[in-house]
CSV table of C-alpha atoms in Angstrom, one decimal:
chain,number,residue,atom,x,y,z
A,1,MET,CA,-37.4,27.4,-3.6
A,2,LEU,CA,-37.0,24.1,-5.4
A,3,GLU,CA,-33.8,22.2,-4.7
A,4,ASN,CA,-32.7,19.4,-6.9
A,5,VAL,CA,-31.3,16.2,-5.3
A,6,LEU,CA,-29.8,13.0,-6.8
A,7,LEU,CA,-30.3,9.7,-5.1
A,8,SER,CA,-28.6,6.5,-5.9
A,9,GLY,CA,-27.5,3.1,-4.5
A,10,TYR,CA,-27.4,-0.6,-5.0
A,11,THR,CA,-29.3,-2.6,-7.7
A,12,ARG,CA,-29.1,-5.8,-6.0
A,13,LYS,CA,-32.9,-6.1,-5.4
A,14,THR,CA,-35.3,-3.6,-6.9
A,15,GLY,CA,-33.0,-0.5,-7.2
A,16,LYS,CA,-32.5,0.8,-10.9
A,17,GLY,CA,-29.7,3.2,-10.6
A,18,VAL,CA,-29.9,7.2,-10.3
A,19,TYR,CA,-33.0,8.9,-9.2
A,20,ARG,CA,-33.9,12.6,-9.0
A,21,SER,CA,-36.1,14.5,-6.6
A,22,GLN,CA,-36.9,18.1,-5.5
A,23,LEU,CA,-37.2,19.6,-2.2
A,24,ASP,CA,-39.4,22.6,-1.8
A,25,THR,CA,-37.7,24.6,0.9
A,26,GLU,CA,-40.9,26.8,1.6
A,27,THR,CA,-43.3,23.9,2.2
A,28,GLY,CA,-40.8,21.3,3.5
A,29,GLU,CA,-42.0,18.7,0.9
A,30,LEU,CA,-39.9,16.2,-0.9
A,31,LYS,CA,-41.3,15.0,-4.2
A,32,GLU,CA,-41.3,11.4,-5.1
A,33,PRO,CA,-38.0,10.3,-6.5
A,34,LYS,CA,-37.9,9.5,-10.3
A,35,LEU,CA,-35.5,7.3,-12.1
A,36,ILE,CA,-33.4,9.1,-14.5
A,37,LEU,CA,-30.6,6.7,-15.2
A,38,GLU,CA,-30.4,2.9,-15.2
A,39,LEU,CA,-27.0,2.0,-14.0
A,40,LYS,CA,-25.6,-1.0,-11.9
A,41,ASP,CA,-24.7,-0.3,-8.2
A,42,PRO,CA,-24.0,3.6,-8.4
A,43,THR,CA,-23.4,3.6,-4.6
A,44,TYR,CA,-21.6,7.1,-4.7
A,45,LEU,CA,-21.5,10.2,-6.9
A,46,ASP,CA,-20.5,13.7,-7.2
A,47,VAL,CA,-21.3,16.6,-9.7
A,48,THR,CA,-19.2,19.3,-11.2
A,49,ASN,CA,-20.3,22.9,-11.3
A,50,ASP,CA,-21.5,22.6,-14.9
A,51,LEU,CA,-23.5,19.5,-13.9
A,52,LYS,CA,-21.3,16.6,-15.1
A,53,MET,CA,-21.8,13.7,-12.8
A,54,VAL,CA,-19.1,11.2,-11.9
A,55,ALA,CA,-20.4,7.9,-10.3
A,56,VAL,CA,-19.0,4.6,-9.2
A,57,ALA,CA,-20.6,1.8,-11.2
A,58,LYS,CA,-20.4,-1.9,-12.3
A,59,SER,CA,-20.5,-3.6,-15.7
A,60,GLU,CA,-21.0,-7.1,-16.5
A,61,ASN,CA,-17.2,-7.8,-16.4
A,62,GLY,CA,-15.9,-5.4,-13.8
A,63,GLY,CA,-16.3,-2.1,-12.2
A,64,GLY,CA,-15.1,1.4,-12.2
A,65,ILE,CA,-16.3,5.0,-12.7
A,66,VAL,CA,-18.6,6.7,-15.3
A,67,LEU,CA,-19.1,10.3,-16.4
A,68,TYR,CA,-22.5,11.8,-17.5
A,69,ASP,CA,-23.9,15.1,-18.4
A,70,VAL,CA,-26.9,15.5,-16.2
A,71,SER,CA,-27.8,19.1,-17.1
A,72,ASN,CA,-30.9,18.0,-19.0
A,73,ASP,CA,-33.8,15.7,-18.1
A,74,GLU,CA,-32.1,12.6,-19.7
A,75,PRO,CA,-28.5,12.1,-18.7
A,76,LYS,CA,-26.0,11.7,-21.4
A,77,LEU,CA,-23.0,9.2,-21.2
A,78,LEU,CA,-19.7,11.0,-21.8
A,79,ASP,CA,-17.3,8.3,-20.8
A,80,GLN,CA,-16.7,5.3,-18.6
A,81,ASP,CA,-13.8,3.3,-17.2
A,82,PHE,CA,-14.6,-0.3,-16.3
A,83,SER,CA,-11.0,-1.6,-16.2
A,84,GLU,CA,-11.2,-2.8,-12.5
A,85,GLU,CA,-12.2,-6.0,-11.0
A,86,ASN,CA,-14.6,-4.1,-8.8
A,87,SER,CA,-16.1,-0.7,-8.3
A,88,PRO,CA,-15.0,2.0,-5.8
A,89,SER,CA,-17.0,2.7,-2.5
A,90,TYR,CA,-16.4,6.4,-2.7
A,91,ILE,CA,-15.9,9.1,-5.3
A,92,LYS,CA,-15.0,12.8,-5.0
A,93,LEU,CA,-14.2,15.6,-7.4
A,94,ASP,CA,-11.5,18.3,-7.1
A,95,LYS,CA,-13.7,20.7,-9.1
A,96,SER,CA,-11.0,23.4,-9.7
A,97,ASN,CA,-8.6,20.9,-11.5
A,98,ASN,CA,-11.1,18.5,-12.9
A,99,LEU,CA,-9.6,15.6,-10.9
A,100,VAL,CA,-11.6,12.5,-9.8
A,101,PHE,CA,-10.5,10.5,-6.6
A,102,SER,CA,-11.8,7.0,-6.3
A,103,ALA,CA,-11.4,4.9,-3.1
A,104,TYR,CA,-11.6,1.2,-3.9
A,105,PHE,CA,-12.5,-0.5,-0.7
A,106,HIS,CA,-12.2,-4.1,-2.0
A,107,LEU,CA,-9.1,-3.5,-4.0
A,108,SER,CA,-6.9,-1.6,-1.5
A,109,LYS,CA,-6.2,1.2,-3.7
A,110,VAL,CA,-7.1,4.9,-4.7
A,111,THR,CA,-7.1,6.1,-8.2
A,112,ILE,CA,-6.7,9.7,-9.7
A,113,HIS,CA,-8.4,10.5,-13.0
A,114,LYS,CA,-8.7,13.7,-14.9
A,115,ILE,CA,-11.7,14.9,-16.9
A,116,THR,CA,-10.2,16.1,-20.0
A,117,ASP,CA,-11.4,19.2,-22.0
A,118,ASP,CA,-13.2,16.7,-24.4
A,119,ASN,CA,-14.9,15.1,-21.4
A,120,LYS,CA,-13.0,11.9,-21.2
A,121,LEU,CA,-11.7,10.0,-18.2
A,122,GLN,CA,-7.9,9.9,-18.1
A,123,LEU,CA,-6.2,7.8,-15.5
A,124,LEU,CA,-3.2,9.7,-14.0
A,125,SER,CA,-2.1,7.6,-11.1
A,126,THR,CA,-2.9,4.7,-8.6
A,127,ILE,CA,-1.9,4.5,-5.1
A,128,ASP,CA,-1.8,1.0,-3.7
A,129,PHE,CA,-2.1,0.2,0.1
A,130,GLU,CA,-1.1,-2.7,2.3
A,131,GLY,CA,-1.8,-3.8,5.9
A,132,SER,CA,-4.6,-4.9,8.0
A,133,GLY,CA,-6.3,-4.2,11.4
A,134,PRO,CA,-7.3,-6.1,14.6
A,135,ARG,CA,-10.9,-6.8,13.8
A,136,PRO,CA,-12.1,-9.5,11.5
A,137,GLU,CA,-13.6,-6.8,9.1
A,138,GLN,CA,-10.2,-5.3,8.8
A,139,ASP,CA,-8.5,-8.3,7.0
A,140,GLN,CA,-6.8,-5.9,4.5
A,141,SER,CA,-6.4,-2.3,3.6
A,142,LYS,CA,-9.7,-0.8,2.8
A,143,PRO,CA,-9.7,2.8,1.5
A,144,HIS,CA,-13.2,4.4,2.2
A,145,TYR,CA,-12.7,8.0,1.6
A,146,SER,CA,-10.4,10.1,-0.7
A,147,ALA,CA,-10.8,13.9,-1.1
A,148,LEU,CA,-9.0,17.2,-1.0
A,149,THR,CA,-7.9,19.0,2.2
A,150,PRO,CA,-8.6,22.7,2.2
A,151,ASP,CA,-4.9,23.3,1.4
A,152,GLY,CA,-5.1,21.1,-1.8
A,153,LYS,CA,-3.6,17.8,-0.5
A,154,LEU,CA,-5.2,14.5,-0.9
A,155,ILE,CA,-6.4,12.8,2.4
A,156,ILE,CA,-7.6,9.2,2.5
A,157,CYS,CA,-9.2,7.2,5.3
A,158,ASP,CA,-8.3,3.5,5.4
A,159,TYR,CA,-10.9,1.6,7.3
A,160,GLY,CA,-8.9,-1.7,7.1
A,161,THR,CA,-5.6,-0.4,8.6
A,162,ASP,CA,-6.9,2.3,11.0
A,163,ARG,CA,-4.9,5.0,9.1
A,164,ILE,CA,-5.4,8.3,7.6
A,165,TYR,CA,-3.0,9.2,4.8
A,166,LEU,CA,-2.0,12.5,3.4
A,167,TYR,CA,-0.5,12.9,0.0
A,168,ASP,CA,1.1,15.8,-2.1
A,169,ILE,CA,-0.7,15.9,-5.4
A,170,SER,CA,0.8,19.0,-6.9
A,171,ASP,CA,1.6,16.5,-9.6
A,172,PRO,CA,-1.4,14.2,-9.6
A,173,SER,CA,0.4,11.7,-11.9
A,174,ALA,CA,3.0,11.1,-9.1
A,175,PRO,CA,1.5,11.5,-5.7
A,176,LYS,CA,3.9,11.7,-2.8
A,177,GLN,CA,2.9,10.5,0.8
A,178,LEU,CA,3.4,13.2,3.3
A,179,THR,CA,2.4,11.5,6.5
A,180,GLU,CA,0.0,9.0,8.1
A,181,TYR,CA,-2.1,9.2,11.2
A,182,ILE,CA,-2.7,6.0,13.2
A,183,ALA,CA,-6.2,6.0,14.7
A,184,PRO,CA,-6.9,3.8,17.9
A,185,ALA,CA,-6.9,0.1,16.9
A,186,GLY,CA,-10.2,-1.2,15.5
A,187,TYR,CA,-11.8,2.2,15.1
A,188,ALA,CA,-11.9,2.0,11.2
A,189,PRO,CA,-11.9,5.6,10.1
A,190,ARG,CA,-14.6,5.8,7.3
A,191,HIS,CA,-15.4,9.4,6.3
A,192,LEU,CA,-14.3,12.9,7.5
A,193,VAL,CA,-15.2,16.7,7.2
A,194,PHE,CA,-13.2,19.8,7.7
A,195,HIS,CA,-13.9,22.8,9.8
A,196,PRO,CA,-14.5,25.6,7.3
A,197,SER,CA,-12.3,28.1,8.9
A,198,LYS,CA,-10.2,26.4,11.6
A,199,PRO,CA,-7.5,23.7,11.4
A,200,PHE,CA,-9.6,20.8,12.6
A,201,ILE,CA,-10.9,17.5,11.1
A,202,TYR,CA,-13.8,15.4,12.3
A,203,VAL,CA,-13.5,11.7,11.6
A,204,ALA,CA,-16.4,9.2,11.6
A,205,CYS,CA,-15.1,5.9,12.7
A,206,GLU,CA,-17.2,3.0,11.5
A,207,LEU,CA,-16.5,0.1,13.8
A,208,SER,CA,-16.1,2.1,17.1
A,209,SER,CA,-19.0,4.5,16.5
A,210,LYS,CA,-16.6,7.2,17.5
A,211,VAL,CA,-15.9,10.7,16.1
A,212,LEU,CA,-12.3,11.8,16.4
A,213,VAL,CA,-11.3,15.5,16.3
A,214,LEU,CA,-7.9,16.0,14.8
A,215,LYS,CA,-5.9,19.2,14.6
A,216,TYR,CA,-4.2,19.6,11.2
A,217,ASP,CA,-0.9,21.2,11.0
A,218,SER,CA,-0.9,22.0,7.2
A,219,GLU,CA,2.6,23.5,7.3
A,220,ASN,CA,4.2,20.5,8.7
A,221,SER,CA,1.7,17.8,7.5
A,222,PHE,CA,0.8,16.6,10.9
A,223,PHE,CA,-2.4,15.4,12.6
A,224,ASN,CA,-2.9,15.5,16.4
A,225,LEU,CA,-5.8,14.0,18.3
A,226,VAL,CA,-7.6,16.5,20.5
A,227,ASP,CA,-11.0,15.1,21.3
A,228,GLU,CA,-13.2,12.0,21.0
A,229,ALA,CA,-16.9,11.5,21.1
A,230,SER,CA,-19.4,8.8,20.8
A,231,ALA,CA,-22.0,8.8,17.9
A,232,ALA,CA,-23.9,5.7,19.4
A,233,LYS,CA,-23.6,3.4,22.3
A,234,ASP,CA,-22.9,-0.4,22.1
A,235,GLU,CA,-20.3,-0.2,19.3
A,236,GLN,CA,-20.4,-4.1,18.7
A,237,LYS,CA,-23.9,-3.6,17.3
A,238,ASN,CA,-23.5,-0.5,15.4
A,239,THR,CA,-21.7,0.9,12.4
A,240,THR,CA,-21.2,4.6,12.0
A,241,ALA,CA,-21.6,5.9,8.4
A,242,ALA,CA,-21.8,9.5,7.1
A,243,ILE,CA,-20.8,12.8,8.7
A,244,ARG,CA,-21.7,16.4,7.9
A,245,ILE,CA,-20.9,19.9,9.3
A,246,THR,CA,-22.9,23.1,8.9
A,247,LYS,CA,-21.5,26.1,7.1
A,248,ASP,CA,-21.3,28.1,10.2
A,249,ALA,CA,-19.3,25.2,12.0
A,250,LYS,CA,-21.7,25.2,14.9
A,251,PHE,CA,-23.1,21.7,14.5
A,252,LEU,CA,-21.9,18.3,13.3
A,253,TYR,CA,-24.1,15.3,12.4
A,254,VAL,CA,-23.3,11.7,12.3
A,255,SER,CA,-25.5,8.7,11.1
A,256,THR,CA,-25.1,5.3,12.7
A,257,ARG,CA,-26.7,2.0,11.3
A,258,GLY,CA,-27.9,-0.6,13.9
A,259,ALA,CA,-28.9,2.2,16.3
A,260,ASP,CA,-30.5,3.8,13.2
A,261,THR,CA,-29.8,7.4,14.5
A,262,ILE,CA,-28.4,10.8,13.6
A,263,ALA,CA,-26.2,12.1,16.3
A,264,THR,CA,-26.0,15.7,16.9
A,265,PHE,CA,-23.0,17.6,18.3
A,266,ALA,CA,-22.4,21.2,19.1
A,267,ILE,CA,-18.9,22.3,18.0
A,268,GLU,CA,-17.3,24.6,20.5
A,269,GLU,CA,-16.2,28.0,19.1
A,270,ASN,CA,-12.6,27.3,18.8
A,271,GLY,CA,-13.4,24.0,17.0
A,272,ASP,CA,-11.4,21.5,19.0
A,273,ARG,CA,-14.2,20.2,21.2
A,274,LEU,CA,-17.6,18.4,20.6
A,275,LYS,CA,-20.5,18.5,22.9
A,276,SER,CA,-23.1,15.8,22.4
A,277,LEU,CA,-26.7,17.0,22.1
A,278,GLY,CA,-28.2,13.5,21.8
A,279,THR,CA,-29.4,11.3,19.0
A,280,THR,CA,-32.5,11.2,16.8
A,281,LYS,CA,-34.1,8.1,15.5
A,282,VAL,CA,-34.5,8.1,11.6
A,283,LYS,CA,-37.6,6.0,11.4
A,284,GLY,CA,-35.9,3.7,9.0
A,285,LYS,CA,-33.2,1.1,8.8
A,286,GLY,CA,-29.6,1.5,7.8
A,287,PRO,CA,-29.0,5.4,7.5
A,288,ARG,CA,-25.9,4.9,5.3
A,289,ASP,CA,-25.9,8.4,3.8
A,290,PHE,CA,-27.5,11.8,4.5
A,291,GLU,CA,-27.0,15.4,3.5
A,292,ILE,CA,-27.8,18.9,4.8
A,293,ASP,CA,-29.7,20.7,2.0
A,294,PRO,CA,-28.1,23.9,0.5
A,295,SER,CA,-30.5,26.2,2.6
A,296,GLU,CA,-29.5,24.3,5.6
A,297,LYS,CA,-33.1,24.2,6.9
A,298,TYR,CA,-33.4,20.4,6.2
A,299,VAL,CA,-31.4,17.2,6.5
A,300,LEU,CA,-32.3,14.3,4.1
A,301,VAL,CA,-31.5,10.8,5.1
A,302,ALA,CA,-31.2,7.5,3.0
A,303,ASN,CA,-32.2,4.4,4.8
A,304,GLN,CA,-30.7,1.5,2.8
A,305,ASP,CA,-32.3,-1.5,4.6
A,306,SER,CA,-35.9,0.0,4.9
A,307,ASP,CA,-35.9,1.5,1.3
A,308,ASN,CA,-37.1,4.9,2.5
A,309,LEU,CA,-36.0,8.5,2.8
A,310,THR,CA,-36.4,10.6,5.9
A,311,LEU,CA,-36.7,14.2,5.9
A,312,PHE,CA,-35.8,16.4,9.0
A,313,LYS,CA,-36.3,20.1,9.5
A,314,ARG,CA,-33.3,21.5,11.1
A,315,ASN,CA,-33.3,24.3,13.9
A,316,PRO,CA,-30.3,26.4,12.9
A,317,ASN,CA,-29.9,27.9,16.3
A,318,LYS,CA,-30.2,24.8,18.4
A,319,GLY,CA,-29.2,22.2,15.8
A,320,ILE,CA,-32.2,20.0,16.8
A,321,LEU,CA,-33.8,17.7,14.2
A,322,THR,CA,-37.5,17.2,13.6
A,323,ILE,CA,-39.1,14.6,11.3
A,324,ILE,CA,-41.4,16.0,8.8
A,325,GLN,CA,-41.5,13.1,6.2
A,326,ASP,CA,-40.5,9.5,6.7
A,327,ASN,CA,-42.6,7.6,4.1
A,328,ILE,CA,-40.7,8.6,0.9
A,329,GLY,CA,-40.0,5.2,-0.8
A,330,ILE,CA,-36.8,4.6,-2.7
A,331,PRO,CA,-34.9,1.3,-3.1
A,332,GLU,CA,-31.5,0.6,-1.7
A,333,CYS,CA,-30.4,4.1,-1.6
A,334,VAL,CA,-27.1,4.9,-0.1
A,335,CYS,CA,-26.2,8.2,-1.6
A,336,VAL,CA,-27.8,11.7,-1.1
A,337,HIS,CA,-26.4,14.6,-3.3
A,338,PHE,CA,-28.0,18.1,-3.7
A,339,ILE,CA,-27.1,19.9,-6.9
């Protein structure tokens, strides 16, 4: 079976924008990525069920988000909003309600757009944040993630203030804060994933190289820390990045730059504890993003600083990763998204 994957990243050096590749799940071969869209700094993207792509991007005069139809070989621009001073660091869809959440790391805010019936981006609301953290990198609020919880609330990771915020967005034009969780000082929560059937959240913390396990009380909008694990040693030299969970919730994977590894964890049956199964070198530098493919037989890693992709075969029973390709060239890639 052939799986399509979109790859994107920075355009500061030789990167051009958004690329497409295909993974043959029978042979384990990833085809050479081909440029499909020239776009400035599309460092994160998401795709609707009918193949409309939202992506962060920059223009000559500012930054923001774009909307493209990617159902054909040549993407078609539907709309764009470059009204901000800078682009977001993260973008995520609520596919059921056609909402777009954008986390502006450099501007201390999160925006909510709606994709209208005529494929336009309509700004509904903006959430502004304040504060800072103890580390030099945490000089201001820096939202790095914004997405839906399984029960339809908006959850936001603020790297700059060591906080995780929860909002009621039953009216997305008027978000209401429900609670905030304060992570250990200097941890810098970056990204998170949810257990597919139990009330637990797994949070990748960039500056501490830790993974937090939080119990989520959805009825009372409350987070409680129940476990903590290390994704890499020597946190001062490493920055943890992406985090992924398998559909069966048996394994959790976390990438760390500096160490240039993928950490593998077994998730205990009730979901509240992590057991480290070790780390695997990515044979590249700066593994900022990765994704488990839809068949869950493979893990594809984007190495930003060495301009290559690494493809791993995944053992579904033991969680072990084995490299099968590491010489796939692509410039400045920081986003992997199977469609």
